[in-house]
Coordinates of C-alpha atoms in Angstrom, one line a residue:
Chain A
M14 CA 149.7 99.0 95.3
M15 CA 149.9 99.6 99.1
I16 CA 152.4 98.6 101.4
K17 CA 152.9 98.8 105.3
I18 CA 156.2 99.9 106.2
N19 CA 157.1 99.3 110.3
M20 CA 159.9 100.6 111.8
A21 CA 161.0 99.7 115.3
A22 CA 162.4 102.4 117.9
D23 CA 166.0 102.2 117.3
I24 CA 165.1 103.6 113.3
V25 CA 162.3 105.5 113.9
T26 CA 164.3 108.7 114.0
T27 CA 166.2 107.9 111.1
P28 CA 165.0 109.3 107.6
I29 CA 165.0 105.6 106.1
L30 CA 162.2 106.7 103.8
A31 CA 163.7 109.7 102.6
E32 CA 166.8 107.7 101.8
A33 CA 164.8 105.0 100.4
I34 CA 163.1 107.2 97.9
I35 CA 166.4 108.8 96.7
E36 CA 168.4 105.6 96.2
T37 CA 165.4 104.0 94.0
G38 CA 163.7 107.1 92.5
S39 CA 160.4 105.6 93.4
L40 CA 157.5 107.9 94.1
L41 CA 156.1 106.4 97.5
N42 CA 153.1 108.1 98.2
I43 CA 152.4 108.1 102.0
S44 CA 148.4 107.6 103.1
Q45 CA 148.7 107.1 106.3
A46 CA 151.5 107.6 109.3
H47 CA 151.5 106.4 113.0
F48 CA 154.4 107.2 115.2
D49 CA 154.8 107.1 118.8
P50 CA 158.1 106.4 121.1
I51 CA 158.1 102.5 120.6
H52 CA 157.4 102.7 117.0
G53 CA 156.6 103.6 113.5
E54 CA 153.9 102.8 110.9
V55 CA 153.5 104.1 107.8
V56 CA 151.3 102.9 104.8
A57 CA 152.2 104.1 101.4
E58 CA 151.3 103.1 97.8
I59 CA 153.8 102.6 95.3
P60 CA 153.9 101.3 91.8
S61 CA 153.7 97.5 91.5
D62 CA 156.8 97.1 89.1
Q63 CA 158.8 98.9 92.0
L64 CA 157.9 96.7 94.7
V65 CA 161.2 94.6 94.9
K66 CA 163.5 97.6 94.4
I67 CA 161.5 99.8 97.5
R68 CA 161.3 97.0 99.7
D69 CA 164.9 96.0 99.6
A70 CA 165.9 99.6 100.0
L71 CA 163.7 99.7 103.2
V72 CA 164.6 96.5 104.8
S73 CA 168.4 96.9 104.2
R74 CA 167.7 99.8 106.6
G75 CA 165.9 97.9 109.2
A76 CA 162.2 98.6 108.4
E77 CA 159.8 95.4 107.8
V78 CA 157.7 95.8 104.7
V79 CA 154.3 93.9 104.5
V80 CA 152.2 94.1 101.1
L81 CA 148.6 94.7 101.6
N82 CA 147.2 92.7 99.0
T83 CA 143.7 92.3 101.0
P84 CA 142.3 95.7 101.1
I85 CA 138.6 96.4 102.3
H86 CA 136.4 93.4 102.4
R87 CA 132.5 93.6 102.5
D88 CA 130.6 90.9 104.0
E89 CA 127.2 91.1 101.1
E90 CA 125.1 89.3 103.9
E91 CA 125.7 91.6 106.5
C92 CA 125.8 94.6 104.3
V93 CA 122.1 96.6 103.9
E94 CA 123.6 98.9 101.3
C95 CA 122.6 102.1 103.4
G96 CA 125.8 103.8 102.1
A97 CA 127.0 105.3 105.3
C98 CA 130.5 104.2 104.4
I99 CA 130.4 106.2 101.3
S100 CA 130.9 109.9 103.2
V101 CA 133.5 108.9 105.7
C102 CA 136.1 107.5 103.1
P103 CA 139.1 110.0 102.2
V104 CA 139.5 108.0 98.9
K105 CA 135.7 107.4 97.6
V106 CA 135.9 103.5 97.6
F107 CA 132.7 103.4 98.0
S108 CA 129.7 104.5 95.8
F109 CA 126.0 103.9 94.9
A110 CA 125.3 102.2 91.3
D111 CA 122.1 103.4 89.5
D112 CA 120.1 100.8 91.6
W113 CA 121.3 101.9 94.9
S114 CA 123.4 98.9 95.7
I115 CA 126.8 99.6 96.9
E116 CA 130.0 99.7 94.8
A117 CA 133.5 99.0 96.2
D118 CA 136.5 100.0 94.2
S119 CA 138.7 98.3 96.6
D120 CA 142.0 99.2 94.5
K121 CA 141.6 102.9 95.7
C122 CA 141.8 101.7 99.6
I123 CA 144.4 103.0 101.7
Q124 CA 143.2 100.9 104.6
C125 CA 142.6 103.5 107.2
G126 CA 139.8 101.4 108.7
T127 CA 137.4 104.8 109.3
C128 CA 134.7 102.8 107.5
L129 CA 134.7 99.8 109.7
K130 CA 133.8 101.9 112.8
M131 CA 131.1 103.5 110.4
C132 CA 129.6 100.7 109.4
P133 CA 126.4 100.1 111.4
H134 CA 126.1 96.3 110.6
N135 CA 129.9 95.5 111.2
A136 CA 130.1 94.2 107.3
L137 CA 133.6 95.8 106.8
A138 CA 136.7 94.1 107.4
L139 CA 140.5 94.7 106.6
G140 CA 142.8 91.9 105.7
Q141 CA 140.8 89.2 105.0
Chain B
M212 CA 86.3 114.5 91.9
V213 CA 87.3 110.8 91.9
K214 CA 86.0 109.0 95.1
K215 CA 87.1 105.6 95.7
S216 CA 86.3 103.4 98.9
I217 CA 88.4 100.9 100.5
H218 CA 85.8 98.3 100.0
E219 CA 85.8 99.1 96.2
I220 CA 89.8 98.9 96.3
N221 CA 89.7 95.7 98.3
G222 CA 87.3 94.1 96.1
R223 CA 89.7 94.6 92.9
I224 CA 92.6 93.1 95.1
R225 CA 90.3 90.4 95.6
D226 CA 89.5 89.8 92.0
G227 CA 92.9 90.4 90.7
S228 CA 92.2 93.8 88.8
V229 CA 93.9 96.2 91.4
N230 CA 96.5 98.7 89.7
V231 CA 99.3 99.1 92.4
V232 CA 102.2 101.2 92.0
T233 CA 105.2 102.1 94.2
A234 CA 105.7 105.9 95.6
E235 CA 108.6 106.5 93.4
E236 CA 106.6 105.2 90.2
M237 CA 104.0 107.4 91.2
V238 CA 105.6 110.5 90.7
D239 CA 105.9 110.1 86.9
I240 CA 102.1 108.7 86.5
V241 CA 100.8 111.9 88.1
G242 CA 103.3 114.0 86.3
E243 CA 101.8 112.1 83.0
L244 CA 98.0 111.6 83.7
G245 CA 97.4 114.5 86.5
A246 CA 96.2 113.8 90.0
E247 CA 92.7 113.2 88.8
G248 CA 94.0 110.8 86.3
A249 CA 96.5 109.0 88.4
A250 CA 93.4 108.9 91.0
K251 CA 91.4 107.1 88.5
E252 CA 94.4 104.6 87.0
V253 CA 96.0 103.9 90.6
D254 CA 94.5 102.1 93.6
V255 CA 97.4 101.6 95.8
V256 CA 100.5 103.5 96.3
T257 CA 103.0 101.4 98.6
T258 CA 105.6 103.1 100.5
G259 CA 109.1 101.7 102.4
T260 CA 111.7 102.6 104.7
F261 CA 114.5 100.6 106.0
G262 CA 116.7 102.4 108.9
A263 CA 117.8 102.5 112.5
M264 CA 114.7 102.7 114.5
C265 CA 116.0 102.9 118.2
S266 CA 112.9 103.0 119.9
S267 CA 112.0 99.4 118.9
G268 CA 111.7 96.2 121.1
V269 CA 109.6 92.9 121.7
W270 CA 107.0 91.9 124.1
L271 CA 108.0 87.9 124.8
N272 CA 106.0 85.5 126.9
F273 CA 108.0 82.6 128.0
G274 CA 105.3 80.3 129.8
H275 CA 105.5 79.3 133.5
S276 CA 108.4 77.2 135.1
E277 CA 107.8 74.4 137.7
P278 CA 107.7 75.5 140.3
P279 CA 106.7 79.0 139.1
I280 CA 108.6 82.2 139.3
R281 CA 107.6 85.9 139.1
I282 CA 110.8 87.1 137.1
G283 CA 111.7 90.3 138.4
K284 CA 115.2 91.0 136.9
L285 CA 115.8 89.1 133.5
W286 CA 118.8 88.6 131.1
L287 CA 118.6 87.2 127.8
N288 CA 122.3 86.7 126.6
D289 CA 123.3 88.9 129.5
V290 CA 121.1 91.5 128.0
E291 CA 118.6 93.2 130.4
A292 CA 114.9 92.8 129.4
Y293 CA 112.2 94.7 131.6
S294 CA 110.1 92.0 133.3
G295 CA 108.5 94.3 135.9
V296 CA 105.1 93.1 134.5
A297 CA 103.5 90.1 135.9
A298 CA 105.2 86.7 136.2
V299 CA 107.0 85.4 132.9
D300 CA 106.4 88.6 130.3
A301 CA 109.3 90.9 129.5
Y302 CA 109.9 93.5 127.0
I303 CA 113.7 93.4 125.6
G304 CA 114.6 96.9 124.2
A305 CA 116.8 97.0 121.0
T306 CA 119.2 99.7 122.6
Q307 CA 119.8 97.7 126.1
Q308 CA 123.5 96.6 125.8
S309 CA 125.0 93.2 127.1
Q310 CA 126.4 93.4 130.4
S311 CA 129.5 91.6 129.4
K312 CA 130.2 92.6 125.7
G313 CA 129.0 96.3 125.6
I314 CA 127.7 97.8 122.8
E315 CA 128.8 94.7 120.5
Y316 CA 125.9 92.9 121.4
G317 CA 122.7 94.5 122.6
G318 CA 118.8 94.1 122.6
A319 CA 118.6 94.5 118.9
H320 CA 121.0 91.6 118.3
V321 CA 118.7 89.4 120.7
I322 CA 115.7 90.4 118.5
E323 CA 117.9 89.4 115.3
D324 CA 119.0 86.5 116.9
L325 CA 115.3 85.4 117.9
I326 CA 114.2 85.8 114.3
R327 CA 117.1 83.8 113.1
G328 CA 116.0 80.8 115.3
N329 CA 119.0 80.9 117.4
S330 CA 119.4 79.8 120.8
I331 CA 119.1 82.3 123.9
D332 CA 120.3 82.3 127.6
L333 CA 118.0 83.1 129.7
H334 CA 118.8 84.1 133.5
G335 CA 116.1 85.4 135.6
T336 CA 115.6 86.2 139.2
S337 CA 112.6 86.9 141.8
P338 CA 112.8 87.7 145.4
G339 CA 110.0 84.7 145.5
T340 CA 106.7 84.6 146.9
D341 CA 103.8 82.0 148.0
C342 CA 102.7 81.7 144.8
Y343 CA 105.6 81.8 143.1
P344 CA 108.6 80.3 145.0
R345 CA 111.3 80.0 142.7
K346 CA 114.0 82.5 143.2
V347 CA 116.2 82.0 140.1
I348 CA 115.5 80.5 136.7
D349 CA 118.2 79.5 133.9
T350 CA 117.5 78.1 130.9
T351 CA 117.8 78.0 127.0
I352 CA 115.0 79.5 124.6
N353 CA 114.8 79.9 121.2
I354 CA 111.4 81.9 119.2
Y355 CA 109.8 78.3 119.0
D356 CA 109.7 78.2 122.6
L357 CA 107.6 81.2 123.2
N358 CA 104.3 81.7 123.6
Q359 CA 104.4 85.3 122.1
A360 CA 107.2 87.3 120.7
I361 CA 105.2 90.7 119.6
M362 CA 107.4 93.4 118.3
L363 CA 105.9 96.7 119.7
N364 CA 108.1 100.0 118.5
P365 CA 106.7 103.0 120.6
R366 CA 108.3 105.2 117.8
N367 CA 109.1 104.2 114.5
S368 CA 109.2 105.6 110.7
Y369 CA 109.7 109.2 111.7
Q370 CA 108.2 111.1 108.6
K371 CA 111.4 112.9 108.0
Y372 CA 114.5 113.3 110.4
N373 CA 117.3 116.1 110.6
A374 CA 120.5 115.5 108.6
A375 CA 123.8 115.7 110.8
T376 CA 127.0 117.4 110.5
N377 CA 129.6 118.7 112.9
S378 CA 131.5 121.9 113.1
T379 CA 134.0 120.7 115.9
N380 CA 137.8 119.7 115.5
H381 CA 137.4 116.3 116.4
T382 CA 135.2 112.9 115.1
L383 CA 132.0 112.8 116.8
H384 CA 130.4 109.3 117.3
T385 CA 126.6 109.7 117.0
Y386 CA 123.5 107.6 116.4
M387 CA 123.5 109.2 112.4
G388 CA 126.9 107.4 112.3
S389 CA 130.7 108.7 112.5
L390 CA 130.5 112.9 111.8
L391 CA 134.1 113.8 110.6
P392 CA 135.7 117.2 111.9
H393 CA 135.1 120.7 110.3
H394 CA 132.0 119.7 108.5
G395 CA 133.9 116.6 106.8
N396 CA 130.7 115.0 106.4
V397 CA 126.9 114.8 106.2
T398 CA 124.5 112.0 107.3
Y399 CA 120.8 111.7 106.7
S400 CA 118.0 109.3 107.3
G401 CA 114.7 108.5 105.9
A402 CA 113.6 107.4 102.3
G403 CA 112.8 110.4 101.0
V404 CA 110.4 109.8 97.8
L405 CA 109.4 106.5 99.3
S406 CA 109.1 107.6 102.9
P407 CA 105.7 106.5 104.3
M408 CA 104.3 109.1 106.1
H409 CA 105.4 112.0 103.7
N410 CA 103.0 110.3 101.1
D411 CA 100.0 110.9 103.3
P412 CA 101.1 113.6 105.0
N413 CA 97.4 114.6 106.3
Y414 CA 97.1 111.1 107.7
E415 CA 93.9 110.5 105.8
T416 CA 94.6 106.8 105.7
I417 CA 97.1 106.3 108.2
G418 CA 96.2 105.8 111.9
T419 CA 95.3 103.3 114.5
G420 CA 94.4 100.1 113.0
T421 CA 95.9 100.5 109.2
R422 CA 97.5 97.2 108.0
I423 CA 101.2 97.8 107.1
F424 CA 104.3 95.6 106.1
L425 CA 106.6 95.2 109.2
G426 CA 109.7 93.3 109.1
G427 CA 108.6 91.2 106.2
T428 CA 105.3 90.1 107.5
Q429 CA 102.0 92.2 107.8
G430 CA 102.0 94.2 111.0
Y431 CA 99.8 97.2 112.4
I432 CA 99.8 100.9 113.3
V433 CA 99.0 100.8 117.0
G434 CA 98.4 104.7 117.0
E435 CA 100.8 107.9 117.1
G436 CA 104.2 107.2 118.1
T437 CA 106.1 108.7 120.9
Q438 CA 107.3 112.3 120.4
H439 CA 104.8 112.5 117.3
S440 CA 105.1 116.0 116.4
P441 CA 103.2 116.5 113.2
A442 CA 103.1 120.2 113.1
A443 CA 106.8 120.2 112.4
G444 CA 106.6 117.3 109.9
F445 CA 108.0 115.2 112.4
G446 CA 105.0 112.9 112.8
T447 CA 106.0 109.2 114.3
L448 CA 104.2 105.8 114.4
M449 CA 103.6 103.1 117.1
L450 CA 103.8 99.8 115.6
K451 CA 103.1 96.2 116.2
G452 CA 103.7 93.0 114.5
D453 CA 104.3 89.3 114.9
L454 CA 108.0 88.6 115.3
K455 CA 107.5 84.9 115.0
N456 CA 106.6 85.8 111.1
M457 CA 109.4 88.3 110.7
S458 CA 112.5 88.0 108.5
S459 CA 116.0 88.8 109.2
E460 CA 115.9 90.2 105.8
Y461 CA 114.1 93.3 107.1
I462 CA 115.1 93.2 110.9
R463 CA 118.8 93.7 111.4
A464 CA 120.8 94.7 114.5
A465 CA 123.0 97.7 114.2
T466 CA 125.8 98.9 116.5
F467 CA 127.0 102.7 116.3
E468 CA 130.7 103.2 117.4
G469 CA 130.5 105.3 120.5
Y470 CA 127.1 105.3 120.8
G471 CA 125.4 102.2 121.1
T472 CA 122.9 99.4 119.8
S473 CA 120.0 99.9 117.5
L474 CA 117.6 98.1 115.3
Y475 CA 117.2 98.4 111.7
V476 CA 113.6 98.0 110.8
G477 CA 111.9 97.5 107.4
M478 CA 108.2 98.9 107.3
G479 CA 106.1 100.1 104.4
I480 CA 102.7 101.4 104.3
P481 CA 99.9 101.2 101.6
I482 CA 98.4 104.3 100.8
P483 CA 95.0 103.5 99.1
I484 CA 94.1 106.3 96.5
L485 CA 90.6 107.1 97.9
N486 CA 90.7 110.4 95.8
E487 CA 92.6 112.9 93.6
D488 CA 94.1 114.6 96.8
L489 CA 95.8 111.4 97.9
A490 CA 97.1 111.0 94.5
K491 CA 98.6 114.1 94.5
A492 CA 100.3 113.7 97.9
T493 CA 101.8 110.5 96.9
A494 CA 103.5 112.1 93.8
I495 CA 105.8 114.1 96.2
T496 CA 109.4 113.9 95.1
D497 CA 112.9 114.2 96.9
D498 CA 113.0 117.7 96.0
D499 CA 109.8 118.8 97.9
I500 CA 111.0 117.2 101.3
V501 CA 112.9 119.7 103.0
T502 CA 114.7 119.0 106.5
N503 CA 117.4 120.8 108.9
L504 CA 121.0 120.3 108.9
L505 CA 121.9 120.4 112.6
D506 CA 125.3 120.8 114.0
Y507 CA 125.7 117.9 116.1
G508 CA 128.8 119.4 117.4
I509 CA 126.7 121.4 119.9
P510 CA 125.8 118.9 122.4
S511 CA 122.7 120.7 123.1
R512 CA 118.8 120.0 122.9
D513 CA 118.5 123.1 120.6
R514 CA 121.5 122.5 117.8
P515 CA 122.2 125.3 115.6
V516 CA 120.3 125.0 111.9
L517 CA 123.1 125.5 109.7
R518 CA 120.8 125.4 106.6
T519 CA 117.8 123.7 105.5
V520 CA 118.3 121.0 102.7
T521 CA 116.3 118.8 100.4
Y522 CA 116.6 115.1 100.4
G523 CA 116.9 115.8 96.3
E524 CA 120.3 117.1 97.5
L525 CA 121.1 114.8 100.1
R526 CA 120.8 112.0 97.9
S527 CA 122.9 113.5 95.4
G528 CA 125.8 112.6 96.9
S529 CA 127.1 115.8 98.3
I530 CA 125.9 119.4 99.5
D531 CA 127.1 122.6 100.1
I532 CA 128.2 124.0 103.1
N533 CA 129.7 127.4 103.7
G534 CA 131.0 127.2 100.0
K535 CA 132.4 123.9 100.4
E536 CA 131.3 120.6 98.5
V537 CA 130.4 117.8 101.7
P538 CA 129.9 114.3 100.8
T539 CA 126.5 113.1 102.3
S540 CA 125.8 109.0 103.5
P541 CA 122.5 108.0 104.1
M542 CA 122.1 105.8 107.5
S543 CA 119.0 104.2 105.9
S544 CA 118.8 101.8 103.0
F545 CA 117.1 103.3 99.8
K546 CA 117.9 99.8 98.1
K547 CA 115.9 98.0 100.9
S548 CA 113.4 100.7 101.0
R549 CA 112.5 100.3 97.4
Q550 CA 112.7 96.2 97.8
I551 CA 110.1 96.8 100.8
A552 CA 107.5 98.9 98.4
N553 CA 107.9 96.6 95.8
E554 CA 107.2 93.5 98.0
L555 CA 104.3 95.0 99.3
K556 CA 102.8 95.9 95.9
D557 CA 103.4 92.0 95.0
W558 CA 101.5 90.8 98.1
I559 CA 98.5 93.4 97.0
K560 CA 98.7 92.5 93.6
A561 CA 98.7 88.6 94.5
G562 CA 95.5 89.0 96.7
E563 CA 97.5 88.3 100.0
F564 CA 97.4 92.0 101.4
F565 CA 94.0 93.9 101.9
V566 CA 94.3 97.8 102.5
S567 CA 92.5 99.2 105.4
M568 CA 91.2 102.5 106.6
P569 CA 92.3 103.5 110.2
V570 CA 89.5 103.2 113.2
E571 CA 90.8 106.4 114.5
R572 CA 92.9 108.9 112.7
L573 CA 96.3 110.3 114.2
P574 CA 96.4 113.6 115.9
T575 CA 97.9 116.0 113.9
T576 CA 98.3 119.0 116.5
T577 CA 100.1 116.8 119.4
P578 CA 102.9 119.2 121.1
C579 CA 106.3 117.5 121.4
N580 CA 107.6 119.6 124.3
A581 CA 111.0 119.6 126.2
M582 CA 111.6 117.9 129.6
K583 CA 110.6 120.1 132.5
Q584 CA 113.6 120.0 134.5
S585 CA 112.6 121.5 137.9
N586 CA 116.1 121.7 139.2
V587 CA 117.9 124.6 137.6
D588 CA 121.3 123.4 135.9
L589 CA 124.4 125.1 136.7
L590 CA 126.2 126.9 133.8
V591 CA 129.6 127.1 133.1
V592 CA 129.8 130.9 133.9
D593 CA 128.8 129.6 137.5
I594 CA 131.8 127.8 138.6
M595 CA 134.4 129.4 136.2
S596 CA 137.5 131.1 137.3
S597 CA 137.6 134.4 135.8
D598 CA 140.6 135.4 137.0
V599 CA 142.7 133.5 133.9
T600 CA 146.1 134.9 132.7
T601 CA 147.1 134.3 129.0
I602 CA 150.5 133.9 127.4
H603 CA 151.5 135.1 123.8
E604 CA 152.3 132.3 121.5
D605 CA 155.8 133.9 120.9
A606 CA 156.6 134.3 124.6
G607 CA 159.6 132.1 125.9
F608 CA 158.6 129.2 127.7
H609 CA 160.5 130.3 130.9
D610 CA 158.0 133.2 130.8
A611 CA 155.0 130.6 131.0
A612 CA 156.9 128.6 133.4
K613 CA 156.9 131.7 135.8
I614 CA 153.4 132.8 135.3
I615 CA 152.5 129.2 136.1
M616 CA 154.5 129.2 139.3
E617 CA 153.1 132.6 140.5
K618 CA 149.7 131.9 139.9
Q619 CA 149.9 128.6 141.0
F620 CA 147.7 126.8 138.5
N621 CA 148.7 124.2 135.9
H622 CA 147.1 125.6 132.6
L623 CA 148.1 128.6 130.6
P624 CA 146.0 129.3 127.6
V625 CA 148.0 130.7 124.6
V626 CA 147.0 133.5 122.4
D627 CA 148.0 134.9 119.0
S628 CA 148.3 138.9 118.4
G629 CA 144.5 139.2 118.0
N630 CA 144.0 137.7 121.4
H631 CA 142.6 134.8 119.9
L632 CA 143.2 131.5 121.9
V633 CA 145.4 129.4 119.8
G634 CA 146.7 126.8 122.2
I635 CA 147.3 125.6 125.7
V636 CA 150.3 125.0 127.8
T637 CA 150.6 123.1 131.0
A638 CA 153.2 122.6 133.5
W639 CA 153.9 118.9 132.3
D640 CA 154.6 120.3 128.5
I641 CA 157.0 123.0 130.3
S642 CA 158.7 119.9 132.1
K643 CA 159.1 118.2 129.0
A644 CA 160.6 121.0 127.3
V645 CA 163.0 121.5 130.1
A646 CA 163.8 117.8 130.3
K647 CA 164.5 117.8 126.3
D648 CA 166.1 121.1 126.6
E649 CA 165.0 121.6 122.9
H650 CA 162.7 124.4 122.3
D651 CA 162.4 127.9 123.5
L652 CA 159.0 129.5 122.4
V653 CA 155.7 128.7 124.1
K654 CA 154.2 128.1 120.7
D655 CA 156.8 125.2 120.2
I656 CA 155.3 123.3 123.1
M657 CA 151.9 124.2 123.1
T658 CA 148.8 121.7 122.5
R659 CA 147.2 123.1 119.6
K660 CA 144.2 120.9 119.7
V661 CA 142.6 122.7 122.2
V662 CA 139.0 121.3 123.7
T663 CA 136.9 124.4 124.7
T664 CA 133.6 125.4 126.6
S665 CA 131.6 128.6 126.5
P666 CA 130.1 130.3 129.5
D667 CA 126.6 129.4 128.9
E668 CA 127.5 125.7 128.5
A669 CA 126.0 123.4 131.2
V670 CA 128.2 122.3 133.7
D671 CA 127.4 118.3 132.9
I672 CA 128.4 119.2 129.3
S673 CA 132.1 120.4 130.6
A674 CA 132.3 117.3 132.8
F675 CA 131.9 115.1 129.8
K676 CA 134.3 116.9 127.8
L677 CA 136.9 116.7 130.4
D678 CA 136.2 112.9 130.5
S679 CA 136.0 112.0 127.1
N680 CA 139.1 114.1 126.0
N681 CA 141.3 113.1 129.0
V682 CA 142.0 116.8 129.8
S683 CA 141.9 118.4 133.1
A684 CA 141.0 122.0 132.1
L685 CA 138.9 123.8 129.5
P686 CA 139.6 127.4 128.5
V687 CA 136.3 129.1 128.6
I688 CA 136.2 131.3 125.2
D689 CA 133.6 134.2 124.1
S690 CA 132.1 134.2 120.2
N691 CA 135.1 135.9 119.4
K692 CA 137.6 133.2 120.5
H693 CA 138.9 135.5 123.4
V694 CA 139.7 134.0 126.8
V695 CA 137.1 134.8 129.5
G696 CA 138.0 131.9 132.0
I697 CA 138.7 128.5 132.7
V698 CA 137.1 125.3 134.2
T699 CA 139.1 122.9 135.4
S700 CA 138.5 119.1 136.7
D701 CA 139.2 120.6 140.3
D702 CA 136.2 123.2 140.1
I703 CA 133.9 120.2 139.1
S704 CA 135.3 118.0 141.8
K705 CA 134.5 121.1 144.3
L706 CA 130.9 121.2 143.0
L707 CA 130.3 117.6 143.3
A708 CA 131.7 117.7 146.7
R709 CA 129.3 120.4 147.4
R710 CA 126.1 118.5 146.3
H711 CA 126.9 115.6 148.3

């Protein structure tokens, strides 16, 4: 499952991710990270059964943890099934079925949003 | 030699005995029966395509107001339409964008809204004349209020189109979609095996007056499209059809991030199989259609061709570029193209659509020349400063500060031991390093992602690069990544000041 970890400016320079990994022994796979002077945001994949452990370890260090349980959403009315989204997705969420329909494996989605910008018909959205 | 007439085929459509197949199905039929056998068996082959057709628009007639107005400027949902024709006629183009919403909403969206029967706000202005005294008109209309809504695509259904990729170190936003850095992806357009014009490459049955499928209704080919370039396999068509009978299933507005709006248009052409040559032509496969893979990272009319590629390769999901497997994305929908070819097939089989011969064939030798430019454009080499000092990446930042101070410029290109450009240091980078007191080498404080130019690049492109990347200088490098000069925003400002 995917989680988003938000860190305020006061903890952004401390190694809370590393501490949480060592403490819980959980493998946290970072798929996106954005840092600027005022905050940090990390999107990571974790084993579902370790959510509580990891969340507690991070929250106790001042981070905010949000479960991203609503990955990419495709509006089938808007989508013309061109396939523009296929080549820009870093984790291959989209593919063509045998009849050239679009298939989306949402479980793979790391919510980077690249496909949203690629879609000419505004048919893709995150967090709906 | 098989020989059939349009009259004969239309007779079969009328009595229900016509044999119609799609261009995709025709491949196997010709494979099995041969061209002669297939020509005897099959009467019509249907094609289809559904993709972005920027060169699209609709002629609208609103009827006269009371008191009347000769509209000079017109906006529909805040999108400007061209109304410099008579009093209440206008042409709304697909790529015109909303004055308030930008590329989120454009002419293409107005067209889709019209088809859907949605209300459109109309605002028109006029200087006022004795016969047309009104100066301003504001009203709300929908498609049913219009006398005519005639789609006219000046350039539609490219015979084939180039595939696109990007060699630069940043994402490009183009009419071919997002192109990821370092050849991260390839995009292409066109329906390959179903591509209408590729199934009749000699334009035997495609020409002025040919009846076609357009946007879900019957339309017609007006003639050659603009930029028609048949010798290169890039023929185009001008099309017309009644928007009032079209469906949003086949006409869809689109927005390309960082580029603008466009219209996805569904069209299909029936190819009457009059002889075995036509049967053979309609058996074309994706592997037979070859196009060029262009580097859109070069912002020039003459983009370099990286390699040729077939539609078969493109549709396989990935292609090889310099030994790397690169994923491909179509920008047009093959599923919809197939749907169009099948719908056209159903119309013909049901006796609702009759095939026609063109009253005039498309030209086969039209040249497609570049624009004549009477003013000579300045190149980077004409304005760059050749007096540029570089610094080695292992030098201390105090040395960099000293050079910047002595030479009195703000940008210092950084090179490696082979003299290749690897970064750039500005006076601002040095100030930051001093303030933080953290680093002592140039390579620790330099910007590694440098936007560069070359001596033979047009100054306009350099100005665009400075603006779009929000930087104030571009190192000028040769093909070996050696620094041969630098162009700054000051150089371009001075140039503009001289021009005015």
